[in-house]
Short mmCIF file of N, CA and C in Angstrom, two decimals:
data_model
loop_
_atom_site.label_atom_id
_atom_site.label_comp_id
_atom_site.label_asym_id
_atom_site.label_seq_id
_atom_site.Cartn_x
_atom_site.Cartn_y
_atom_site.Cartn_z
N UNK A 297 -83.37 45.18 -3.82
CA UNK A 297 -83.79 46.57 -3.90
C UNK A 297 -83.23 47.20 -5.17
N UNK A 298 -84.02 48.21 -5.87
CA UNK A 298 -83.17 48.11 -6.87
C UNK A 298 -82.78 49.88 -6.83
N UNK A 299 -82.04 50.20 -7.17
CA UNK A 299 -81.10 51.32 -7.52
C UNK A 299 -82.44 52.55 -7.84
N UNK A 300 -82.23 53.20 -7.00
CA UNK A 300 -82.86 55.16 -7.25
C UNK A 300 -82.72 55.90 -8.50
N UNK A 301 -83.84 56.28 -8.70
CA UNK A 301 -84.00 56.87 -10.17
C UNK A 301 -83.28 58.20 -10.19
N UNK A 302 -83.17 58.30 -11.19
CA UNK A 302 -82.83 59.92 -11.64
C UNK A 302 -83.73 60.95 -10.79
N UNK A 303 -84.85 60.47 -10.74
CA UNK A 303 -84.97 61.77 -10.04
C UNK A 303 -85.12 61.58 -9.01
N UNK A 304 -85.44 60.30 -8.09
CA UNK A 304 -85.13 60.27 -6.35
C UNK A 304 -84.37 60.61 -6.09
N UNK A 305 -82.91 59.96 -6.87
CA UNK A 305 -81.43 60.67 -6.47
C UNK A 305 -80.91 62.24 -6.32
N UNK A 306 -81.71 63.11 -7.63
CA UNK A 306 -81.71 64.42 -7.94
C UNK A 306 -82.58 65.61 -7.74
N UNK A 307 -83.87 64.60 -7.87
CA UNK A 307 -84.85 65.97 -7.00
C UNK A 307 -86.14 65.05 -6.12
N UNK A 308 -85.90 64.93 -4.51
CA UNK A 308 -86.45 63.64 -4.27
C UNK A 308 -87.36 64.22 -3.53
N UNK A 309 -88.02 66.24 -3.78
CA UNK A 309 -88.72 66.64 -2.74
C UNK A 309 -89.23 67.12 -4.25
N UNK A 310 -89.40 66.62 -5.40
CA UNK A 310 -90.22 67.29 -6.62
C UNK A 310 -91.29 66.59 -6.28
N UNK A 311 -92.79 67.48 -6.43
CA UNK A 311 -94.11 67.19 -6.36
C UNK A 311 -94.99 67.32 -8.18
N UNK A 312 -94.05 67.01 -9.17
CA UNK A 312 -94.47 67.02 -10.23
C UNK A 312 -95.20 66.07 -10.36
N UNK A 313 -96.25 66.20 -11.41
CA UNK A 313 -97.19 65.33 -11.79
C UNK A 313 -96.74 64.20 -12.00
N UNK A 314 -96.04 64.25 -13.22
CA UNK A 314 -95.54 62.95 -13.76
C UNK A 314 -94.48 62.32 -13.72
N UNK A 315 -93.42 63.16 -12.57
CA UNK A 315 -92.03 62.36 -12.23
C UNK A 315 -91.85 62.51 -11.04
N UNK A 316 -92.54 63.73 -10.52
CA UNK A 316 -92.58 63.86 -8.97
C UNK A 316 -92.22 62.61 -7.51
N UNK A 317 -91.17 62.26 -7.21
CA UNK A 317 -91.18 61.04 -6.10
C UNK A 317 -91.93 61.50 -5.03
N UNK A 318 -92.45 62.86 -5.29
CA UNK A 318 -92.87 63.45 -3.40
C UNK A 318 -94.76 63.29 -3.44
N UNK A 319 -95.13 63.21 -5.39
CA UNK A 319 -96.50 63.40 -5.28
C UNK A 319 -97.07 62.04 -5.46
N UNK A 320 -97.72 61.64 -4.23
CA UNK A 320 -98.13 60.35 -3.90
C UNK A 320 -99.54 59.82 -5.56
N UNK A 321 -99.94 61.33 -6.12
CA UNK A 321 -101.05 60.65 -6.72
C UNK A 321 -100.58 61.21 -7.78
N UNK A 322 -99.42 61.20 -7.95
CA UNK A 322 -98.55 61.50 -9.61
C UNK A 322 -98.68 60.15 -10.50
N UNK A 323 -97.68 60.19 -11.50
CA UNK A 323 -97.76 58.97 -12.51
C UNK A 323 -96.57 58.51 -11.43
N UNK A 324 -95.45 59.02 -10.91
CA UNK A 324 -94.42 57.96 -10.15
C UNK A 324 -93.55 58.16 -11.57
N UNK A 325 -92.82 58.53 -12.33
CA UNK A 325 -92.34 57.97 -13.61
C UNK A 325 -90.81 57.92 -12.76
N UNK A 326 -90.30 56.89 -13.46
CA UNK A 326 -88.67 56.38 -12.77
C UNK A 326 -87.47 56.49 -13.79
N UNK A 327 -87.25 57.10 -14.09
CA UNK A 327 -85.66 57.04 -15.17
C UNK A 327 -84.58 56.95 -14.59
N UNK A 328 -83.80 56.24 -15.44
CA UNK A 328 -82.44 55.32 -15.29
C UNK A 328 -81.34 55.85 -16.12
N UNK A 329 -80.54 56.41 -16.17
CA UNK A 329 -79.24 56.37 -17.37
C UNK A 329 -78.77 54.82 -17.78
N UNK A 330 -78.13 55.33 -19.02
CA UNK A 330 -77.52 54.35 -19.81
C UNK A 330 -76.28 55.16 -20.03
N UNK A 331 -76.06 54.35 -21.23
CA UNK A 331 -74.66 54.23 -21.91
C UNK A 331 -74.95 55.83 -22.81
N UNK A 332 -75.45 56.13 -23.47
CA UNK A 332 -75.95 57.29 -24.17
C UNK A 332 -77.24 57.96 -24.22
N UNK A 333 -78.06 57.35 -23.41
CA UNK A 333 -79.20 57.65 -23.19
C UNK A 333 -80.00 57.11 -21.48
N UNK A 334 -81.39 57.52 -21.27
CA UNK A 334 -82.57 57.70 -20.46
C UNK A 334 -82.93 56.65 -20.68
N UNK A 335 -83.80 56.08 -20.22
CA UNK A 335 -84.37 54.57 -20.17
C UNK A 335 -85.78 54.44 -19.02
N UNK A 336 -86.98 54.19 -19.37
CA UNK A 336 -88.16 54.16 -18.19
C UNK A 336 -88.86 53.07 -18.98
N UNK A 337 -89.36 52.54 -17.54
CA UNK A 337 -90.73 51.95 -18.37
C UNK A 337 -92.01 52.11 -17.67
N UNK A 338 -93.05 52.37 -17.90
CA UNK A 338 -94.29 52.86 -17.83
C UNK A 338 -95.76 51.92 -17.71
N UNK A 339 -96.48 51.75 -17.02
CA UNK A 339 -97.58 50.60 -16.66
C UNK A 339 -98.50 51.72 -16.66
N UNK A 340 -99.43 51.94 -17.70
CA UNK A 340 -100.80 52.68 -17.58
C UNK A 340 -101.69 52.22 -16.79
N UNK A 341 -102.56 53.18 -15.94
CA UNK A 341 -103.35 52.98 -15.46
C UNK A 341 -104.97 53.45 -16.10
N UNK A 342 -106.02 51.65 -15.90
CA UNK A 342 -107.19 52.56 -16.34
C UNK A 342 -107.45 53.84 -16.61
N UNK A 343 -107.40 54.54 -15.71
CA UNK A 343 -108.00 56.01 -15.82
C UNK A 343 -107.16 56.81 -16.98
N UNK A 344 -106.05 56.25 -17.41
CA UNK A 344 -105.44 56.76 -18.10
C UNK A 344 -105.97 56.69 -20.15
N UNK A 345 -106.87 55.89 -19.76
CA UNK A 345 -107.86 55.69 -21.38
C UNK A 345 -108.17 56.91 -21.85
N UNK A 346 -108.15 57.28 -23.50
CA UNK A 346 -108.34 58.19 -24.28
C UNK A 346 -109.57 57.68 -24.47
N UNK A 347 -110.75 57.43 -24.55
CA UNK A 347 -111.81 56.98 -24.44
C UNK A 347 -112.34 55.95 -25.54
N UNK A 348 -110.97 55.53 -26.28
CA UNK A 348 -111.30 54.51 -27.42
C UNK A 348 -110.53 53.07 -27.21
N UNK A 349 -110.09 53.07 -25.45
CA UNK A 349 -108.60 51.69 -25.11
C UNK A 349 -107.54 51.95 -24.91
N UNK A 350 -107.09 53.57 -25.64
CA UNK A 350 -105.59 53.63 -25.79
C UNK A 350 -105.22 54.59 -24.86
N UNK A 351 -103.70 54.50 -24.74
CA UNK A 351 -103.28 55.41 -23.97
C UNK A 351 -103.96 57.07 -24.21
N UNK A 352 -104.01 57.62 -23.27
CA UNK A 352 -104.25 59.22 -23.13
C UNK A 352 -103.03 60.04 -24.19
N UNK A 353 -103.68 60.94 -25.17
CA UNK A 353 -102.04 62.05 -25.34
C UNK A 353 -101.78 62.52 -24.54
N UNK A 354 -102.54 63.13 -23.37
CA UNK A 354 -102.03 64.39 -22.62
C UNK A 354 -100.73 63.51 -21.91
N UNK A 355 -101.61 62.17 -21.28
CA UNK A 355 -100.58 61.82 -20.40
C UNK A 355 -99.26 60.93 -21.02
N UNK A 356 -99.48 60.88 -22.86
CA UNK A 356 -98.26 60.28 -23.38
C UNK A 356 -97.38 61.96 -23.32
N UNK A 357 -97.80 62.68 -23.55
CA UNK A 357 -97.14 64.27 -23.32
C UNK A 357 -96.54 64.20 -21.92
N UNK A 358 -97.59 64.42 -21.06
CA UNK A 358 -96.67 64.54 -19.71
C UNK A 358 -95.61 63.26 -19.66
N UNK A 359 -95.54 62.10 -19.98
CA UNK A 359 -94.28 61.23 -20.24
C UNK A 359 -93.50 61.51 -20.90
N UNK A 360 -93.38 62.32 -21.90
CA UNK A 360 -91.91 62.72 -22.79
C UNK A 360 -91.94 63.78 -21.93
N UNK A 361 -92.58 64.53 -21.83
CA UNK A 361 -91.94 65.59 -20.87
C UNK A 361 -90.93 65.46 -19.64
N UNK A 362 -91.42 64.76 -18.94
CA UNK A 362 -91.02 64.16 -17.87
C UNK A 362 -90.15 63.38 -17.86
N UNK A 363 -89.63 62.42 -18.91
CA UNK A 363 -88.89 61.59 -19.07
C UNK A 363 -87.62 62.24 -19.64
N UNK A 364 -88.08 63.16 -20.66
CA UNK A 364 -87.29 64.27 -20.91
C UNK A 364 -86.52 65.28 -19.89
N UNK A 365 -86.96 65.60 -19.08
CA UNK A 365 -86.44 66.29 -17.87
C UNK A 365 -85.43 65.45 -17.24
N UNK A 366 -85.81 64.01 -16.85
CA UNK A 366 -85.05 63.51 -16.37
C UNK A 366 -83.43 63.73 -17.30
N UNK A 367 -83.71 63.23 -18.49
CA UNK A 367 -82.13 63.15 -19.21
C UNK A 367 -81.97 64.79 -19.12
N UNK A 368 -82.01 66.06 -18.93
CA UNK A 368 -81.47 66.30 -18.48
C UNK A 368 -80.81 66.89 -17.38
N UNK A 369 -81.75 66.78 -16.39
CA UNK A 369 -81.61 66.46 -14.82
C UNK A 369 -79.81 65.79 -14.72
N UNK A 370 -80.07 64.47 -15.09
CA UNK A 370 -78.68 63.66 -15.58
C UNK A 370 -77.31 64.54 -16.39
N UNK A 371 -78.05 65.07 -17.01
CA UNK A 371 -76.79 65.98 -18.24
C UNK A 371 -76.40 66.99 -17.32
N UNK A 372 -77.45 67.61 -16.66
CA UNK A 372 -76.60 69.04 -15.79
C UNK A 372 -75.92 68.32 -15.19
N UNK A 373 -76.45 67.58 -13.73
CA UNK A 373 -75.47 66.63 -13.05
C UNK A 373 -74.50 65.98 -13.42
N UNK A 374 -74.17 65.64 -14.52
CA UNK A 374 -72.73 65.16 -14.94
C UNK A 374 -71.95 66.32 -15.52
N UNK A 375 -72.33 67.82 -15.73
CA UNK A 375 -71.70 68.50 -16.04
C UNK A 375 -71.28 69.46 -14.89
N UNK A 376 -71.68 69.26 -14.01
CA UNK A 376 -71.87 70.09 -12.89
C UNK A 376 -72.71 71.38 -12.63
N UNK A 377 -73.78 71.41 -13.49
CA UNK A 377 -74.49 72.84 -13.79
C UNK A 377 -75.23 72.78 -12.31
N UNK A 378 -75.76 73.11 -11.62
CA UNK A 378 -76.21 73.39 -10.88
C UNK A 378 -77.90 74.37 -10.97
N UNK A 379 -78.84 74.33 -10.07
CA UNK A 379 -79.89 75.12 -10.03
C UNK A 379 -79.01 76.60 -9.80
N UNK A 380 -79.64 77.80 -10.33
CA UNK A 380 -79.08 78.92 -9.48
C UNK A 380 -79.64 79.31 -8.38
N UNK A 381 -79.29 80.27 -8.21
CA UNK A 381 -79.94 80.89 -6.71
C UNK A 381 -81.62 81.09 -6.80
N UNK A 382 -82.42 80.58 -5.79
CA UNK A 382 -83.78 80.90 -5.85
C UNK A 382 -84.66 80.03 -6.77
N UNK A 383 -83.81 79.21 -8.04
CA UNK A 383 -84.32 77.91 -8.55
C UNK A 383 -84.68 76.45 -8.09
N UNK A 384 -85.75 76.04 -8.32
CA UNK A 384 -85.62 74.68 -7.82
C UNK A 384 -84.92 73.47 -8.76
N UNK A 385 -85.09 73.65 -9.84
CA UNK A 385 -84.01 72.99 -10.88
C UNK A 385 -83.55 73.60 -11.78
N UNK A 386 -82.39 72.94 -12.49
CA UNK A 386 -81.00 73.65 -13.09
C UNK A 386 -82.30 73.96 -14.37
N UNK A 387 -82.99 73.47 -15.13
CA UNK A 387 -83.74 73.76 -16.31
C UNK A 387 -85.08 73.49 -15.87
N UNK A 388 -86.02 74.20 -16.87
CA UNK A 388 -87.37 74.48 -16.97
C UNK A 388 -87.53 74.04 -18.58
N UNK A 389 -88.80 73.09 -18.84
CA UNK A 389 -89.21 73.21 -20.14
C UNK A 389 -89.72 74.74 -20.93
N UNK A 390 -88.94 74.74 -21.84
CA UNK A 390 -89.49 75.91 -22.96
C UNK A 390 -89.99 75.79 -24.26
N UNK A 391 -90.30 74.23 -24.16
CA UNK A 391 -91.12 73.79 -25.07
C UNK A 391 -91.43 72.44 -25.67
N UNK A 392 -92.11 71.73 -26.41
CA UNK A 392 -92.48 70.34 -26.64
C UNK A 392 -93.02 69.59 -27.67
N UNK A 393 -92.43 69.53 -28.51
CA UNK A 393 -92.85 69.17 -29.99
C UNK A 393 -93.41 67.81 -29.95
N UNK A 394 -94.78 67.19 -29.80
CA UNK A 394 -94.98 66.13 -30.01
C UNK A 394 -95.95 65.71 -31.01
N UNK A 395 -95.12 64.23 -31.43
CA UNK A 395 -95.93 64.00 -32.80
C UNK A 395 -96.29 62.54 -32.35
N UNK A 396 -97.61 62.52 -32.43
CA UNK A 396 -98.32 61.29 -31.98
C UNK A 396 -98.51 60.06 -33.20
N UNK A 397 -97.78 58.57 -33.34
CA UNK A 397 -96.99 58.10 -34.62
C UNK A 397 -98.22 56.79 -34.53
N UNK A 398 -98.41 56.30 -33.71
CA UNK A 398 -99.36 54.93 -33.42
C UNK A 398 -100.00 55.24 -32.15
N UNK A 399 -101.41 54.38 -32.00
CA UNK A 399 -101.60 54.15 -30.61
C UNK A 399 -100.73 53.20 -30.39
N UNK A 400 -101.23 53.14 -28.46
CA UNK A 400 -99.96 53.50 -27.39
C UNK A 400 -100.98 52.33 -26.47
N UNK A 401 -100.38 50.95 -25.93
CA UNK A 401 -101.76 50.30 -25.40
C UNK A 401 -101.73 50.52 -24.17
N UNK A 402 -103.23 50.61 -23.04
CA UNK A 402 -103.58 50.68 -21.88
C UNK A 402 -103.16 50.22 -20.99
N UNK A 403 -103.52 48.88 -21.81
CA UNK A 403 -103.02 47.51 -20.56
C UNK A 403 -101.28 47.22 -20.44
N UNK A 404 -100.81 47.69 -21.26
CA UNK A 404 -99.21 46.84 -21.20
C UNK A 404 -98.32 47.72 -21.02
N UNK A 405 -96.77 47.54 -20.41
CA UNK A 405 -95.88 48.72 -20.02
C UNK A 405 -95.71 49.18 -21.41
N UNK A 406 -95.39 50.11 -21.21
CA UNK A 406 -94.69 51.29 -22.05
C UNK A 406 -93.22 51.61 -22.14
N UNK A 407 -92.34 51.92 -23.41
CA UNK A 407 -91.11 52.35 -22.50
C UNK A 407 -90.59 53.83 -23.21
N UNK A 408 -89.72 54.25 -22.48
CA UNK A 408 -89.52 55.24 -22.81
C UNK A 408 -87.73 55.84 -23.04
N UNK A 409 -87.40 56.27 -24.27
CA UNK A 409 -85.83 56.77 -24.44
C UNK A 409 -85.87 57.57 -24.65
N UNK A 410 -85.24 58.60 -23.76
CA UNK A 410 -84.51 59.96 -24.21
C UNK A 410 -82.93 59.90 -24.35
N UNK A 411 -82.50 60.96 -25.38
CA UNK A 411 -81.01 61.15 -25.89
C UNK A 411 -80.87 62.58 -25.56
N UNK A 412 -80.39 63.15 -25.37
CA UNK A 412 -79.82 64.21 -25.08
C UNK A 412 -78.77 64.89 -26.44
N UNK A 413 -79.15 65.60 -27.28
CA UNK A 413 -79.00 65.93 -28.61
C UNK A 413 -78.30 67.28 -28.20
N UNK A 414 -78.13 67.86 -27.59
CA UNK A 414 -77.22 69.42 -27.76
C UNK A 414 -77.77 69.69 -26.07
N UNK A 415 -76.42 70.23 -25.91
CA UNK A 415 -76.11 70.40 -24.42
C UNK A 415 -75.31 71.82 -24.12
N UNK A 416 -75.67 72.88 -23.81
CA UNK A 416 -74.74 73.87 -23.21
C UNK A 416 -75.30 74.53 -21.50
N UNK A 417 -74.63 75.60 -21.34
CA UNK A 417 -75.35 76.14 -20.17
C UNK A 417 -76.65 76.57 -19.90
N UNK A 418 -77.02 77.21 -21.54
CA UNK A 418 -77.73 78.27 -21.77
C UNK A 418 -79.18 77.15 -22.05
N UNK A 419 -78.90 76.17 -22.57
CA UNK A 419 -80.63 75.09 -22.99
C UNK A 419 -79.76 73.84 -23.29
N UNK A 420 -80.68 73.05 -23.20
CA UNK A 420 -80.15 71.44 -23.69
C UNK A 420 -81.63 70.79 -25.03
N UNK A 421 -81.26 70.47 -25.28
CA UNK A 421 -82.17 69.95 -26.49
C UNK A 421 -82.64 68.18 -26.49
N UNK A 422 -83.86 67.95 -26.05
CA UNK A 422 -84.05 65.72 -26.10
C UNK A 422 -84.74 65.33 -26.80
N UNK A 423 -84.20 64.25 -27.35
CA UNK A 423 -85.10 63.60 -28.34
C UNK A 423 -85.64 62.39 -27.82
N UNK A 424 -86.92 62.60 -27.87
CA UNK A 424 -87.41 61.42 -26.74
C UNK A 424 -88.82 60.50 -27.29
N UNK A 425 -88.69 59.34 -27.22
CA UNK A 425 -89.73 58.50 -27.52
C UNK A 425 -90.56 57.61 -26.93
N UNK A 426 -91.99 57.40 -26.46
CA UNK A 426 -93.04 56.61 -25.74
C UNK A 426 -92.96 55.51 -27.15
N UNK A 427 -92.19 53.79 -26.43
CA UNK A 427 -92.39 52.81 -27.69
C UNK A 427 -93.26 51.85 -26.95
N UNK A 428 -93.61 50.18 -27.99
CA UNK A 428 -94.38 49.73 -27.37
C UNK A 428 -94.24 48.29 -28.50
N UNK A 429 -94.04 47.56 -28.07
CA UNK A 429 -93.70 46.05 -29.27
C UNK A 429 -93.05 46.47 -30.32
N UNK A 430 -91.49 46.93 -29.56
CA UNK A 430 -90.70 47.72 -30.80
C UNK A 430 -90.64 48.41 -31.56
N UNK A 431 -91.76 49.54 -31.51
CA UNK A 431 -92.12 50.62 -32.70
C UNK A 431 -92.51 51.80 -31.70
N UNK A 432 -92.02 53.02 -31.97
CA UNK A 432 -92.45 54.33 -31.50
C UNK A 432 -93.87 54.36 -31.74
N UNK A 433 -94.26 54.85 -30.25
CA UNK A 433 -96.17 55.27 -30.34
C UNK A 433 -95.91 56.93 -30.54
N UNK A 434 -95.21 57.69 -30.14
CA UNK A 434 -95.32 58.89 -29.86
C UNK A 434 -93.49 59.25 -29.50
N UNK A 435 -92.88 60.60 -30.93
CA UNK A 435 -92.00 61.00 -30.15
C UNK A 435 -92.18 62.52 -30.01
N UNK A 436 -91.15 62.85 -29.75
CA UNK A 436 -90.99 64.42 -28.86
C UNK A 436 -90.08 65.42 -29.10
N UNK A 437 -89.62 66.54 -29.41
CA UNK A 437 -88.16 67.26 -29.37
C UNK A 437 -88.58 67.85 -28.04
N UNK A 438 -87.57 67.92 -27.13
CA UNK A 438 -88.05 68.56 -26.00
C UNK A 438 -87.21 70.13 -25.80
N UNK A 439 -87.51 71.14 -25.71
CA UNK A 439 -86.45 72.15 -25.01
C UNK A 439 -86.36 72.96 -24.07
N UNK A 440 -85.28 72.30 -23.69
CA UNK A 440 -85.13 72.97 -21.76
C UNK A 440 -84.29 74.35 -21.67
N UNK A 441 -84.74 75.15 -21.41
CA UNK A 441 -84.09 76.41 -21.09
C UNK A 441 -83.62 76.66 -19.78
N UNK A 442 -82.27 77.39 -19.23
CA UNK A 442 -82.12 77.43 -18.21
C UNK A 442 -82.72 78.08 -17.17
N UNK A 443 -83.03 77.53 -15.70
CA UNK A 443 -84.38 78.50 -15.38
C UNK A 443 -82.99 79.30 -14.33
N UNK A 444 -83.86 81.08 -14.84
CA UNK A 444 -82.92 82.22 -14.40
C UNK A 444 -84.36 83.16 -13.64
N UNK A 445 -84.52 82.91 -12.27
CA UNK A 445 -85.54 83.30 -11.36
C UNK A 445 -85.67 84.80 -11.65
N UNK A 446 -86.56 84.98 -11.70
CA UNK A 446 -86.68 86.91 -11.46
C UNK A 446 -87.17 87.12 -10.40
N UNK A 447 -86.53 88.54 -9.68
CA UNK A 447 -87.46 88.93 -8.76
C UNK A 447 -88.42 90.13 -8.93
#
């Protein structure tokens, strides 16, 4: 059996698209910590074709996103940040810089590293990359702001 992802362990009732463990017709995405970084790997599905063979952007987007969240899902949790009151997680994306570098292939896994580049209470900052026969297809700056609920 092998060891619970970042986000089964951390948010195992999230119904997100693309990391969600609760949404049965999500992508499923699974991240792992390392030594300094996030770690996934990724199996496209048909439906997932940009209509020329290659991977989809949207859904190479929703993978840095998502993969991104995870590292820092991981970073609050080792710092002890916590969701606040009335939040469902400690951060919310506030934004997503992606620069699409190569196609990205259909048929074969994918993998994915995020680093965690600047860390406080207030936002965390990831630098995150979709690779594929050793070369980045697509990377990302990701930025997570802390989510502060209004009523």
């Amino acid at each position: 059996m092998t060891s619970p992802s970042i986000q089964e362990r951390l948010a195992p009732q999230l119904t997100c698209f693309g990391c969600g463990p609760a949404n049965e017709r999500g992508l499923r995405l699974r991240s792992f910590p390392g030594d300094d970084r996030v770690t996934a790997e990724f199996t496209p599905w048909p439906e997932h074709d940009n209509g020329l063979g290659y991977l989809n952007g949207g859904i190479i987007s929703a993978l840095l996103d998502c993969h991104s969240a995870a590292a820092v899902m991981h970073e609050a949790d080792v710092r002890g940040i916590a969701p606040l009151p009335g939040a469902d997680l400690a951060y919310v994306t506030a934004g997503l810089d992606v620069r699409f570098l190569r196609p990205a292939p259909l048929a074969e896994p994918v993998s994915l590293l995020a680093v965690v580049s600047s860390a406080s209470e207030a936002q965390m900052t990831v630098d995150v990359q979709l690779r594929w026969d050793g070369k980045p297809r697509a990377a990302a700056t990701a930025l997570w702001k802390r989510w502060r609920p209004r009523t």
